[in-house]
Structure formats: C-alpha cells, structure tokens
Coordinates of C-alpha atoms in Angstrom, one line a residue:
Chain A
X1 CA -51.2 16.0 37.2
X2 CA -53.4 19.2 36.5
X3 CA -55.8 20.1 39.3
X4 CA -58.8 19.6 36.5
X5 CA -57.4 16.2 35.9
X6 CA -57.4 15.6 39.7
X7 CA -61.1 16.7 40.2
X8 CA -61.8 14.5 37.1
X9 CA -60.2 11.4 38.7
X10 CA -62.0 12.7 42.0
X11 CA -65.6 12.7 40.8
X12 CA -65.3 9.9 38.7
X13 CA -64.3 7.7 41.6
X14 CA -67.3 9.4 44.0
X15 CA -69.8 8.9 40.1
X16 CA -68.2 4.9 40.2
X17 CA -68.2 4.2 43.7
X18 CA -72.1 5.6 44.0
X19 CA -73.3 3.4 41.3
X20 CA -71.6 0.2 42.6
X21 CA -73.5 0.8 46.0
X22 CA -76.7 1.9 44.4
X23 CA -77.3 -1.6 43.3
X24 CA -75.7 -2.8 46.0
X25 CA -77.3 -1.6 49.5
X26 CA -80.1 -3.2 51.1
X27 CA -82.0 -0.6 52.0
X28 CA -84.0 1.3 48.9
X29 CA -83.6 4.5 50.5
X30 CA -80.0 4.4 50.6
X31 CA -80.1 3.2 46.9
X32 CA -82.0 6.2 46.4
X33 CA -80.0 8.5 47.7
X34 CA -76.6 6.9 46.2
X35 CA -78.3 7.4 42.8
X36 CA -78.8 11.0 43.7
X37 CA -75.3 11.3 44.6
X38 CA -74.6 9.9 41.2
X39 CA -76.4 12.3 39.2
X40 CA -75.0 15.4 41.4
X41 CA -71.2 14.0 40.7
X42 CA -72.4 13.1 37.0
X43 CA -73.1 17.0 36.7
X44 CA -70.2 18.5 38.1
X45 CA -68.0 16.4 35.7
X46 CA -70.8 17.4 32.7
X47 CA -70.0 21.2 34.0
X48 CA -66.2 20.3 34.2
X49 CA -66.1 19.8 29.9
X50 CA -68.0 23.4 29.8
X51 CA -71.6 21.6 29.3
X52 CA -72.6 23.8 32.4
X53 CA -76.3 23.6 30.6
X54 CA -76.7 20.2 30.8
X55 CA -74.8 19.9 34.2
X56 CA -77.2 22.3 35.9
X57 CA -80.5 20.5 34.2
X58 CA -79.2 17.2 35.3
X59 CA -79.4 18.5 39.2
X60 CA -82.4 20.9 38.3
X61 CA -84.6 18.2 36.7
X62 CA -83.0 14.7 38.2
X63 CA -81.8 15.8 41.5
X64 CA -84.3 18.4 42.3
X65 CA -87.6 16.7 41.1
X66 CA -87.7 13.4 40.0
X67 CA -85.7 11.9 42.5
X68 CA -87.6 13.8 45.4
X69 CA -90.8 11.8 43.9
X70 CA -88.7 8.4 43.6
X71 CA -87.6 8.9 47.5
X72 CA -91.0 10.3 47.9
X73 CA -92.4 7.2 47.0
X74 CA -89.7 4.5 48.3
X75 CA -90.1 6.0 51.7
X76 CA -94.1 5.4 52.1
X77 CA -94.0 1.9 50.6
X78 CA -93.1 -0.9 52.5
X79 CA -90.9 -2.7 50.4
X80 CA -89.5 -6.5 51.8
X81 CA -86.5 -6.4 50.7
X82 CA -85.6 -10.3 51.3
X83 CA -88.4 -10.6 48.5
X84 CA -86.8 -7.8 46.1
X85 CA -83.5 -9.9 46.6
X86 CA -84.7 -13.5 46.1
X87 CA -84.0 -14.7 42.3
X88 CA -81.3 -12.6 42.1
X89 CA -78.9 -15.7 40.7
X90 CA -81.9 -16.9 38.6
X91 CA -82.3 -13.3 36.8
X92 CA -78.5 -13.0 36.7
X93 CA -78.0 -14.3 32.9
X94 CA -80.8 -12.0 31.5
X95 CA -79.2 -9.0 33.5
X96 CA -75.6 -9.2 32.2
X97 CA -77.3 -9.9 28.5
X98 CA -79.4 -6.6 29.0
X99 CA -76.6 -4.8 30.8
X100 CA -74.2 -5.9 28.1
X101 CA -75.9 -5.1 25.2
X102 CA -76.7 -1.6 26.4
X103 CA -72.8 -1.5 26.8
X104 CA -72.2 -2.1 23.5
X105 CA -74.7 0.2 22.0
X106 CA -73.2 2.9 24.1
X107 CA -69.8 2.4 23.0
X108 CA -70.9 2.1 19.1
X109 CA -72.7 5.3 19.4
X110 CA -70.3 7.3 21.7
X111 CA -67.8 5.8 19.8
X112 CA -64.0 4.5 20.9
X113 CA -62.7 7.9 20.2
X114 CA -63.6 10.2 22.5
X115 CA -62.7 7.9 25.9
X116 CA -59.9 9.8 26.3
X117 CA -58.5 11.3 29.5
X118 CA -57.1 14.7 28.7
X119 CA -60.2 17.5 29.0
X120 CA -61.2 18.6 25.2
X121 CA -60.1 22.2 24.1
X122 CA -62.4 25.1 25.6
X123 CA -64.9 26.2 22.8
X124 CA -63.4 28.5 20.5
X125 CA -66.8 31.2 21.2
X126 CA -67.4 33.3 24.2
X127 CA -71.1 32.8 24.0
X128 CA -72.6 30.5 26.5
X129 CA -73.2 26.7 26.6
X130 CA -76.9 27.8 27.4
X131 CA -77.0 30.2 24.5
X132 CA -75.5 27.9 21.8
X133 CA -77.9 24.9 22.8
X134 CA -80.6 27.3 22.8
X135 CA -80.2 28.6 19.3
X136 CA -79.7 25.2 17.9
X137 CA -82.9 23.9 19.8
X138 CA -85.2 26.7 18.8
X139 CA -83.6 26.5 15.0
X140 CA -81.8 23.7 13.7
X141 CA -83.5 21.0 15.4
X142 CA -86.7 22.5 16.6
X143 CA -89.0 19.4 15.1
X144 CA -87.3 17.2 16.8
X145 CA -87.5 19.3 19.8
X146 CA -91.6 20.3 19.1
X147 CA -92.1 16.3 19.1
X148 CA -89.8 15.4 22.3
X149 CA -92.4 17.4 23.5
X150 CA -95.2 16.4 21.9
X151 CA -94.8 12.6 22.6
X152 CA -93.8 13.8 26.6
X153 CA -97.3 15.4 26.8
X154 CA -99.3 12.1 25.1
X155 CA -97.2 10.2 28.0
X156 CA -98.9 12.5 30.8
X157 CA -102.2 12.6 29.3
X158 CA -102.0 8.6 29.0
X159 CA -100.8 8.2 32.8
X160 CA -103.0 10.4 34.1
X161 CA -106.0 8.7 32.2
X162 CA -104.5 5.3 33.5
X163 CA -104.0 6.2 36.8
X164 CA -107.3 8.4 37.2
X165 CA -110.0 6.7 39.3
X166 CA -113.6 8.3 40.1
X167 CA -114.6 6.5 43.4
X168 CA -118.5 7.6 44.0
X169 CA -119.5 7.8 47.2
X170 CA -116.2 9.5 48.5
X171 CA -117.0 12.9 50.5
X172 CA -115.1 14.9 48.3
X173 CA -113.9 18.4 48.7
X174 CA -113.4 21.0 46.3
X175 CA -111.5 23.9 47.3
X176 CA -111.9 26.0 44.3
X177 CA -115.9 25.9 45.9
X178 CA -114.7 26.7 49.2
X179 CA -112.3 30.0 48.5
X180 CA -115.3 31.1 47.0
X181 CA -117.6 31.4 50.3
X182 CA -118.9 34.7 51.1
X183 CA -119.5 35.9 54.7
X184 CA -123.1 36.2 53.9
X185 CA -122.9 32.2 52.7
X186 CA -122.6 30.8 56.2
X187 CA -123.8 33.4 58.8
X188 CA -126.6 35.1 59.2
X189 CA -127.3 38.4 62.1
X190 CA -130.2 37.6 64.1
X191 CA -131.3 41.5 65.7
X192 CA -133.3 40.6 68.9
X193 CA -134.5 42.4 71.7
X194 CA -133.4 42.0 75.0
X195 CA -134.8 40.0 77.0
X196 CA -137.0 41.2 79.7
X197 CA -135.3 39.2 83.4
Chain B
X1 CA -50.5 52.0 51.3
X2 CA -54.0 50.4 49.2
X3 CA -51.0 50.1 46.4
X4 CA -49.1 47.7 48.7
X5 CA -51.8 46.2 50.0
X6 CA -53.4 45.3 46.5
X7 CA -49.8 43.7 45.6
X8 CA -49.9 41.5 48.8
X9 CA -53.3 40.8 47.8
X10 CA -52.3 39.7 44.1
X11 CA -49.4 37.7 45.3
X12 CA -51.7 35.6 47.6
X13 CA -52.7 32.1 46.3
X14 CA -56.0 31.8 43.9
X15 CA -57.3 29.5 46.8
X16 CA -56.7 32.0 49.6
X17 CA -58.7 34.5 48.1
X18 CA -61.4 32.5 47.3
X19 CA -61.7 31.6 50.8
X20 CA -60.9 35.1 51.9
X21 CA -64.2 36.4 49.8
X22 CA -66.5 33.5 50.9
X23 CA -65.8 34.2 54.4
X24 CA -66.2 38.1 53.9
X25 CA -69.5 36.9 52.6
X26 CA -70.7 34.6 54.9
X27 CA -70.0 36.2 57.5
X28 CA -72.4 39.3 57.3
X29 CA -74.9 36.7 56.4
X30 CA -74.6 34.5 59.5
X31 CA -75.1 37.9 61.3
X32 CA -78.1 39.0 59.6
X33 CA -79.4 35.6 60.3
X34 CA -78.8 35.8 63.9
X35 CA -80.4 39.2 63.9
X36 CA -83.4 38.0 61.8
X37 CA -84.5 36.2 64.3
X38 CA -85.0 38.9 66.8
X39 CA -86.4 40.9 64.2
X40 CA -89.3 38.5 63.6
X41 CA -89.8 38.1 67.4
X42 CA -89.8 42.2 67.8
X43 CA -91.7 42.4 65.1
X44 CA -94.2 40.0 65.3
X45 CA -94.7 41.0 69.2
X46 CA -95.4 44.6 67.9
X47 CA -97.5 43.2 65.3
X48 CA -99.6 42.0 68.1
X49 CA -99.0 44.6 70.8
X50 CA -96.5 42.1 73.1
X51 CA -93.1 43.5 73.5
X52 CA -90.7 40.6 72.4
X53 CA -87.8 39.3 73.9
X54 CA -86.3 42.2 76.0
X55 CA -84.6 41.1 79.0
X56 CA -81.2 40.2 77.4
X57 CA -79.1 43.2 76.5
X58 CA -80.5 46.8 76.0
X59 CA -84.3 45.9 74.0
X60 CA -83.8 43.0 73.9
X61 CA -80.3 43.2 71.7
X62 CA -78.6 40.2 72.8
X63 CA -81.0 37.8 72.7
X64 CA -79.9 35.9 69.4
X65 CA -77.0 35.2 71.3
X66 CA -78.0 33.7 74.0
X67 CA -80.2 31.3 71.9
X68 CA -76.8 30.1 70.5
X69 CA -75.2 29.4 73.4
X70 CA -78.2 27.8 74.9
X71 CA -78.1 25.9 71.8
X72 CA -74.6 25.1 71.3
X73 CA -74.5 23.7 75.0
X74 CA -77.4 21.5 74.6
X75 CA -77.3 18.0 73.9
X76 CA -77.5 16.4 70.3
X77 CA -79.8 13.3 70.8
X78 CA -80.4 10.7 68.5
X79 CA -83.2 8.7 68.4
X80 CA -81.9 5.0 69.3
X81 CA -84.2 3.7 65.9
X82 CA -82.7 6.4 63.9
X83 CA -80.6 6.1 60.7
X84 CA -77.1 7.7 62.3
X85 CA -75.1 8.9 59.2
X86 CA -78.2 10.1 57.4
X87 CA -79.8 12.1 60.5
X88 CA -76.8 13.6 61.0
X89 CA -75.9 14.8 57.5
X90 CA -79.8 16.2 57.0
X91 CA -78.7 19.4 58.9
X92 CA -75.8 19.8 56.6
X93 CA -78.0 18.8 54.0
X94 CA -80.5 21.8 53.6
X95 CA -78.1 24.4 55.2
X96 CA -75.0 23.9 52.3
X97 CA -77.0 24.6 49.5
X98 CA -78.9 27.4 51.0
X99 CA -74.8 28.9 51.6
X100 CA -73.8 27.9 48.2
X101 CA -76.4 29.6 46.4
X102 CA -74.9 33.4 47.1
X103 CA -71.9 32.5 45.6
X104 CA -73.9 34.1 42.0
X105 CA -75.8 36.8 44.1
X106 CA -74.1 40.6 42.7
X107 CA -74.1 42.8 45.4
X108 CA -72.8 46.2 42.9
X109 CA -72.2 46.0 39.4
X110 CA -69.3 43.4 39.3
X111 CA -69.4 42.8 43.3
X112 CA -69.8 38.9 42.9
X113 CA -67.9 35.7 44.4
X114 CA -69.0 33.6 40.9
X115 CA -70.0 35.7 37.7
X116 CA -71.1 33.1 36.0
X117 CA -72.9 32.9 32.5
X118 CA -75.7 30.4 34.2
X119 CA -76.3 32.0 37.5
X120 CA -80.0 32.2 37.6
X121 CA -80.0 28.5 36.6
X122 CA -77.9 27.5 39.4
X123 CA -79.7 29.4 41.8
X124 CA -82.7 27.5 40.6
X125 CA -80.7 24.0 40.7
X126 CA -79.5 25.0 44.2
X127 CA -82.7 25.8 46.2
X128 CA -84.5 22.6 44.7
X129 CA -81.5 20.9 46.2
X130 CA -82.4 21.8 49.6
X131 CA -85.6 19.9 50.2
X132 CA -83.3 16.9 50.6
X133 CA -82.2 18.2 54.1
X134 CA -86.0 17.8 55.0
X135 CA -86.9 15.0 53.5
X136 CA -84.0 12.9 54.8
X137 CA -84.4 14.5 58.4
X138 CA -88.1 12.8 57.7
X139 CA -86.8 9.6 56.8
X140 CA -84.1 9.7 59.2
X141 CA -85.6 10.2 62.5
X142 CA -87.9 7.3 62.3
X143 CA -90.9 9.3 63.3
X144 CA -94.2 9.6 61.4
X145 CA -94.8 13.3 62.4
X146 CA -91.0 13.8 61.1
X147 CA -92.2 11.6 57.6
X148 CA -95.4 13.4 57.5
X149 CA -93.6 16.7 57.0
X150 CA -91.1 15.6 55.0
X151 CA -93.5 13.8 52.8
X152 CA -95.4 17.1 52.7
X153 CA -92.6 19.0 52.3
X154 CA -91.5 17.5 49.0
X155 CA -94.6 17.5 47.1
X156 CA -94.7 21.2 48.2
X157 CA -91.5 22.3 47.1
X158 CA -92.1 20.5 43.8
X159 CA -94.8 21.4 42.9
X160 CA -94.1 25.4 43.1
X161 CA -90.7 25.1 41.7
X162 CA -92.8 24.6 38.9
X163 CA -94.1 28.2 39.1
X164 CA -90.9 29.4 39.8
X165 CA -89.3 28.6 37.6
X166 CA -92.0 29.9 34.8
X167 CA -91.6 33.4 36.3
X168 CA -88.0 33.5 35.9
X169 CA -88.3 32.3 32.2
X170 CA -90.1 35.5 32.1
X171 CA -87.4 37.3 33.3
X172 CA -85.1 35.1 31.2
X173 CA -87.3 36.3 28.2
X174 CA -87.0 39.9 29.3
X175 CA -83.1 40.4 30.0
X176 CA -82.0 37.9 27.3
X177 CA -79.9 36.4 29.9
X178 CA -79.1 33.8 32.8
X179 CA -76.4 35.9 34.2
X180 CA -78.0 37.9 37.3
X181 CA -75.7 41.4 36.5
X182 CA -76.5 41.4 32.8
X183 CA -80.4 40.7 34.4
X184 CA -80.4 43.8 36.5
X185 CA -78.0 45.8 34.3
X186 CA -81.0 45.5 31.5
X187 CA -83.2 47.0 33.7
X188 CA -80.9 50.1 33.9
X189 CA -82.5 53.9 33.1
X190 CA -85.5 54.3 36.0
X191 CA -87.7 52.5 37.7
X192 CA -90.6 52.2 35.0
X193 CA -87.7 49.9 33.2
X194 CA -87.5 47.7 36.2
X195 CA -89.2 44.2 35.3
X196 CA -92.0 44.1 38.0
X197 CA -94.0 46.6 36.0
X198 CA -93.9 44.7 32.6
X199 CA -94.1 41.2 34.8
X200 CA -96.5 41.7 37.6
X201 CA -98.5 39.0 37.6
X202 CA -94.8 37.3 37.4
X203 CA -93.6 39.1 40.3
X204 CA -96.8 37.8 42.8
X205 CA -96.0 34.4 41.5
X206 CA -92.5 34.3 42.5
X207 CA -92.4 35.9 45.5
X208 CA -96.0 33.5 46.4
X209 CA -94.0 30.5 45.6
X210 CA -90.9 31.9 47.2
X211 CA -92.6 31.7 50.3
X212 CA -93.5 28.4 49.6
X213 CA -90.1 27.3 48.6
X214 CA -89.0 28.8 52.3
X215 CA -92.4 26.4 54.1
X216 CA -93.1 29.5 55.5
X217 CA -96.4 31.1 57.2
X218 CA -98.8 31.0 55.7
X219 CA -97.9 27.9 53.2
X220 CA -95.7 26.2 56.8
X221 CA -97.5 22.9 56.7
X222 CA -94.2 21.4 56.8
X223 CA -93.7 21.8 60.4
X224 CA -97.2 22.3 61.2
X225 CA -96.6 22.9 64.9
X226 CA -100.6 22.4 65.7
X227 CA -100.6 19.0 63.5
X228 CA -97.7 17.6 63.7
X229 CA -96.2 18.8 66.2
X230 CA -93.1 20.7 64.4
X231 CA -93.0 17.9 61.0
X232 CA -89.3 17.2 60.0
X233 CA -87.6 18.3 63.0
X234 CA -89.2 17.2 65.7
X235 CA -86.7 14.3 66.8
X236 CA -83.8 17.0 66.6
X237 CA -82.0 19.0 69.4
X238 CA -79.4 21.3 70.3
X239 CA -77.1 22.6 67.3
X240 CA -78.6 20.1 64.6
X241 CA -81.7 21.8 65.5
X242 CA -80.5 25.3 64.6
X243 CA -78.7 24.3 61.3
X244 CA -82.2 23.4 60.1
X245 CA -83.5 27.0 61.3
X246 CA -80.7 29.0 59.8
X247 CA -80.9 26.8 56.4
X248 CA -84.5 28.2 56.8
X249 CA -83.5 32.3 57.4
X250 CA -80.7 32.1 54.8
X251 CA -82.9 30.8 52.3
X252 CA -85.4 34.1 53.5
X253 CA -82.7 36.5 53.4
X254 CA -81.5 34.8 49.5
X255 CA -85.4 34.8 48.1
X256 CA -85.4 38.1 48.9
X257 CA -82.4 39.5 47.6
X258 CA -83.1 37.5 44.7
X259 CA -86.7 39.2 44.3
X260 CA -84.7 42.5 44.4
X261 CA -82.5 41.5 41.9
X262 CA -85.0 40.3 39.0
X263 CA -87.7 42.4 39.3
X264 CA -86.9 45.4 41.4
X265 CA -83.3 46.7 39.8
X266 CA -81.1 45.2 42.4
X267 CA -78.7 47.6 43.5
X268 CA -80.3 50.6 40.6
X269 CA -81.3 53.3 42.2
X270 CA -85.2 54.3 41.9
X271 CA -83.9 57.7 41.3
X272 CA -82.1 57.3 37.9
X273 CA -83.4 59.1 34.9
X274 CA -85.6 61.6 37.5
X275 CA -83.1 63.6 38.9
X276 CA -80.6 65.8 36.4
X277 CA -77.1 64.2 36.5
X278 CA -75.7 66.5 38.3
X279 CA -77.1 65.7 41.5
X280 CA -75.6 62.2 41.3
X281 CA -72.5 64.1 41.4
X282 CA -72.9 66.0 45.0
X283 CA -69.9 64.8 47.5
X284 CA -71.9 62.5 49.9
X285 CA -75.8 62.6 48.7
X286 CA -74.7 62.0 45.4
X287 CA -73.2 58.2 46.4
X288 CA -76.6 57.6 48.4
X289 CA -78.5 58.8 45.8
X290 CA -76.8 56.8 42.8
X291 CA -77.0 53.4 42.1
X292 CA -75.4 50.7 44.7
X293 CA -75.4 48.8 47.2
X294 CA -77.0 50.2 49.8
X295 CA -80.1 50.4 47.3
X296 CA -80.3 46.5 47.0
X297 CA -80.1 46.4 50.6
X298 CA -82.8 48.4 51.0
X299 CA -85.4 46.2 48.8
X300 CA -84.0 43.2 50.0
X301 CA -85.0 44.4 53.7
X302 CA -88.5 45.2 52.7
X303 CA -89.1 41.6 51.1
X304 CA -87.3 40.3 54.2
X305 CA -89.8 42.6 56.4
X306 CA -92.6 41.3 54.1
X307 CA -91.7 37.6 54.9
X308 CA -92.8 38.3 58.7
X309 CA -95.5 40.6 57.7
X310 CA -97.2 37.4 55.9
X311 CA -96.3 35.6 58.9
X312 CA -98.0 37.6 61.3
X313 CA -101.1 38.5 59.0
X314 CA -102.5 35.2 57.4
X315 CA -103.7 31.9 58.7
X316 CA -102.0 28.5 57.5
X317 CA -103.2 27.4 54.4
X318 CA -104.7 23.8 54.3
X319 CA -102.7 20.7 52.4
X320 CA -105.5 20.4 49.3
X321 CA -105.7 24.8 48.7
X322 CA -101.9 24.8 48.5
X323 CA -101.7 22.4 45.5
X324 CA -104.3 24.1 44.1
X325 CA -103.1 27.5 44.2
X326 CA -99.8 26.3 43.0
X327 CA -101.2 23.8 40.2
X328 CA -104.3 25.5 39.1
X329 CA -104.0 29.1 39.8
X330 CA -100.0 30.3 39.4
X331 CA -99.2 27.8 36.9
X332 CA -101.9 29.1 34.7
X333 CA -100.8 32.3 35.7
X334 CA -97.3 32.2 34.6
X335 CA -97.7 30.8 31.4
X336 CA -100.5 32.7 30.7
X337 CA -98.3 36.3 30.5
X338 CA -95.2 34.2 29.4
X339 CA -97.7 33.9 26.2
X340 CA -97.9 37.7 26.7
X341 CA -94.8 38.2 27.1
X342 CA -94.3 36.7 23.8
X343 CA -96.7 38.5 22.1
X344 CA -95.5 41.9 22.8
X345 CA -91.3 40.4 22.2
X346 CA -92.9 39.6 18.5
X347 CA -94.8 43.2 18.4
X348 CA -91.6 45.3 19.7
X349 CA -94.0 46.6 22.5
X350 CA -92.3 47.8 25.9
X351 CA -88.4 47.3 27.1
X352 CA -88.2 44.4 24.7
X353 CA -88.2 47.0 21.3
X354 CA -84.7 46.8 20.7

C-alpha cells in the first residue's frame, strides 16, 4: 500500500467517522465541532487529488467563517435537546426517503465511474489548480459565475430586509456621530480669577 | 567535509529531514517568542518611564524564563463543570495553526519548509483557523466572562478576515500570484517597486486588521481584562494558560513577517537599484548590503516593535466602533483601490505595465 493510499484510507475513516457522530452526539456543540472536523478532513483529501483550490476554500470559507457563526450561534441558544430528539422514529421514513434520494442523485451525477480507489493521474500542466480554475471562471464560464453571484447578493439583501427591525424608542448609538466629536464639542475653558480668601 | 556532510544529509530519510527543518524552524521561533515577551514588558515600561522586569538575570535578561518555569510548575485546573476533552484541546487548538502557518513563510529566495503554489491562501485558511482555540476555550470553561470573549472574539475575527483578505487580493492582483517567493520576487529592482507604495491604503488595512486578527491592544476586547476580567482564558492555569499566550506572540511575530513579505520586499534590500553594482560586491558590506535575510528580519522587527507601540499608545476600542471600522470603513476601503487597482491593470499604469 502506497503512503497516499494510506492517508486516503486515513482521512476517509476520520471524514466517516465525524459524520456518523455529527448526527449522532447529544450535545449541538459537539455536533458542531464534528462537522468542522468533517470539512477540515474533507479538504485535505480534496488537496490530496491536487484540487488544493478547492481544499483550501473549503477550510477558508466553511471552517473559518461559517461554522464560527453556526457555533457562534449554537453556543448562545439554549437548545433542549430531549425536545430536538423526540419524533425521531416518527420522522424516520421521510429522512431515509430524503437521504436516499439525495443518494441517488449524487451517484447519477458523479457517476459509477469515478468511485475508484487508486488516486487519478497528476495533471499533465505545471500551472496551478488556482490558476486553471481561475482562467476558466473569469472566461469560459463567467455568466454562470456573474449570476452565482448575483443571486448570492439578492439572498443578503432579502435576509437583511427580513431580518431588519427599527425598534423606536431604543437609545441608540451611532458611532460614526461619536468619532466625529471635537474637543471644542464637549468642553468648554472657563478663565476666572482667583478668588480673594 | 560540507561534501560529506551533504551526502549524509541526502542519504537521510525524506521524513527525517522534514522534521529536521521544522525543528530548525521552530525553534528560533519559540525563542523569539520567549524573548517577545520581555521585550513588550521593557518596552512598554520605557514607554511609560518604569523600568520593567529587572531583577532576574543582568536587565532583566532571564526573566522569560523564569515565567516558564513558574508556569510549567503550576497546576492545570479544571473547572469541575467544564467540558474535559474540549478545554483541554482549546490550547492546542489556537497554538497548532498559529505553528503550521510558517511552514509557507520564505525566509531568502528559496529558504522555505513548503514552496507551495497556494501559500498566501493557506496562510489565509490557517489564521481563520485559529479562532477555534478561543472560542472552544469559551465554550469549554463553562463561564460567561470565558463565553463573552469567545463570543466576541469570533464575530471579531470574522468580520476583519473580510478586510484581510481584500488587501491581499490586491497583492494577489499585483504579483499575479499566491506563491509568497514569486510575491516578493515581483517586487524586485528598489524600493519604489515594493507594493506598499502602489497599495497604501491596502497596507493600513492589513496590518489594522492584523492587529485585529491577533485581539490585540487596541482592538483586545477579547480578553478585556477591565470587563471581563481576562474573556476566554480566564478559567485556565499553569501551562494551558501559556499555550494560549504563545498562540497569541507567534501569531504577532507571523503577521508581521507576513506584512514584510507582501508589501515591504521581504528579504529585498531597500538598497537595490541605488547603489552601483559594484558595491554589492565588497567582501562583508556587500552581503549586508544585498538582498537577504537579515533584511526581512529587520522589517519584520519593526512591525513586531509596532505591535507594542500600538499597545502602549491607544486606548481599547469599544465593541460597536470595532465593527464599524472593520464593516464600514476598511471594507469600503479595500474594494475601493481594488477597483483602482483595476483600473490602472487595464491602463498599463505603474508595476503592473508588463
């Protein structure tokens, strides 16, 4: 057995075994954190078929931002988790459906081929993973790319508008108004003569 | 003698000399960690006329390690609500990545543990990785000062990887590459080529948010000492205690070798394309006054020098002025002269003509 084909077997047991306990634990910060741990080991296997792009913006974006909010937001909730868990035999049927459709999809898109085990040849360029995805982003495909965007930014806008409440009364504070403040805004130099005793 | 010492060298295994490098790396950096720490007291107590430590050792000299043994010696507790595992692995948490990040930092042209083609990338991937360490150490320790930092911390560290990373697309833009020897290599022939003069407003943002990155003075809400006592780390003691505070100085000493390196010519020397060639030849001032090492030692010193400067000069910022600064006033900022940036790209103006 190569070594690649050991750290293959390695990371896909650590990628396997952190799914199974994500949806597993009790606690939702621990399924937080597994998930992370999937993602990281996700990426290092991305990185170990020369995809180092994608590997690095899977920790960058996943690891490094949205799962900080995600724990972010687990921790300050108080989540009962004998509620979360109750109907979990009820909502079994219409899980496996979901989960197994979504199986099937995957495999007719991915396609039967390519689950093989020995690592694909190295790319037959030196020029970068970065640099090849780039060109074919900023060229090829750059509509599709221009709308990816497009439709992320009509997503913001629309959960910021959603989520956007204007409470009056609040004692609000703007600190834009505040940096502002001069010396000459707040005190003022009384001269006075001294008094006589 | 080198001859036979470069065969025994060659004959070692690949893993051996891996190892060999990353401990001839890391351990220089552990000392200048050690040492940064007496620096900032020293310097900060001359900064406002005290003295500093100076009882242990000539000046003072020994003081860092005294700390350690203090701090080896003392007892590890854990807080009897605490999650175990999880407390225990936040130290290692925020200090590995901080240590894996140099493994892409070029000391000389060549001199690098990892050239890879997406260095700055990982470096990027890397130090967002760290805010875990804090924000499980929150979690962990089952205190609400310790979550009030962490949860502080995160949104922090978030929200100016934002900016960040914007300034080193700029960089990105200008060098026409991820890989941080081909990034310093195109700002080769004098200093005006270096890319803080054609990405100023760039540099201020990235070393502004580096400083943020690091929950340093003046952006240090994370630990807070006068509101929260000391935020993520207050339930920890002893040696898990001073992981969290080297994780802290490595990641000072690597944002500021990392400034260096993108926008000040990393180990270039200022000198190049002023003085005749000749003088680059000279037996021993020629080597100091060439390009290397020493040079990106130098600029990496003053940023590091800077960090305690900052520390000593401003007042803490309050929770509401950092977001703003980071989402309405660099954010803006960066994409503002990335748009610039692309303008004079499209124009041929500056290094970017060829």
């Amino acid at each position: 057995m190569s070594f690649q084909l050991a750290m293959f077997y390695i990371f896909s047991a650590i990628l396997v075994g952190a799914a199974a306990a994500m949806i597993t634990v009790r606690n939702p910060v621990h399924a937080a954190l597994c998930l992370v741990l999937a993602f990281f080991t996700s990426a290092a296997l991305w990185i170990m078929m020369e995809a180092e792009f994608l590997g690095i913006v899977l920790v960058l974006v996943y690891v490094g931002a949205v799962m900080v909010l995600f724990l972010f937001v687990v921790m300050m909730l108080d989540v009962n988790i004998a509620r979360l868990r109750e109907g979990f035999i009820r909502f079994l049927p219409v899980g496996a459906l979901v989960a197994a459709a979504m199986a099937v999809v995957m495999i007719m898109v991915v396609g039967a081929r390519h689950f093989r085990i020995e690592p694909p040849a190295p790319a037959a360029t030196d020029v970068g993973n970065t640099e090849m995805l780039g060109r074919l982003i900023y060229t090829e495909y750059v509509y599709p790319f221009e709308l990816a965007a497009v439709i992320l930014l009509v997503a913001i806008v629309a959960a910021i508008t959603l989520t956007l409440r204007r409470r009056p009364g609040t004692r609000h504070i703007d600190p834009a108004e505040q940096v502002k403040v001069k010396r000459e805004d707040r005190i003022r130099i009384v001269k006075m003569e001294a008094e006589k005793k | 003698m080198t001859e036979s010492l470069m065969t025994f060298w060659n004959e070692l295994p690949v893993l051996i000399q891996i190892l060999v490098k990353i401990v001839a790396l890391l351990l220089p950096l552990m000392g200048t960690v050690a040492y940064y720490t007496l620096a900032e007291r020293k310097i900060i107590g001359y900064m406002q006329v005290r003295l500093g430590p100076n009882r242990v050792g000539p000046r003072g000299a020994l003081q860092p390690i005294a700390d350690a043994l203090k701090l080896v010696f003392k007892e590890i507790i854990i807080p009897s609500n605490a999650s175990r595992l999880l407390f225990l692995s936040a130290p290692v948490l925020a200090f590995a990545p901080a240590l894996a990040a140099w493994a892409v930092v070029p000391f000389d042209d060549g001199m690098v543990l990892a050239d890879i083609n997406a260095g700055l990338l990982y470096i990027l991937a890397l130090t967002s990785l760290g805010v875990y360490g804090v924000i499980i150490a929150g979690w962990a320790s089952n205190s609400k000062y310790a979550l009030l930092g962490a949860m502080r911390s995160a949104a922090q560290i978030v929200s100016y990887e934002i900016a960040m990373g914007f300034a080193l697309v700029g960089v990105l833009m200008a060098s026409g590459s991820l890989n941080l020897g081909e990034i310093v290599n195109a700002q080769g022939g004098g200093f005006w080529n270096w890319f803080i003069v054609w990405l100023f407003p760039l540099f201020l943002v990235y070393v502004i948010s580096g400083v943020a990155e690091t929950n340093r003075s003046p952006f240090d809400v994370v630990e807070g000492e006068s509101e929260i006592v000391a935020g993520f780390h207050v339930e920890y003691s002893g040696m898990a205690f001073a992981v969290f505070f080297l994780a802290e100085y490595a990641n000072m000493i690597l944002i500021s070798a990392l400034t260096a390196l993108l926008f000040l010519g990393g180990w270039l020397s200022p000198l190049q394309g002023i003085l005749p060639d000749a003088a680059f030849s000279l037996p021993v001032i020629g080597w100091l006054l060439d390009s290397g090492i020493h040079w990106l030692l130098i600029k990496t010193a003053f940023f590091m020098f800077a960090f305690l400067w900052y520390r000593a000069t401003f007042p803490r910022y309050r929770y509401d002025q950092i977001m703003r600064l980071g989402w309405k006033v660099l954010i803006p900022v960066t994409i503002v002269w990335i748009f610039v940036e692309g303008v004079l790209v499209a124009l041929k103006i500056g290094p970017w003509s060829a």
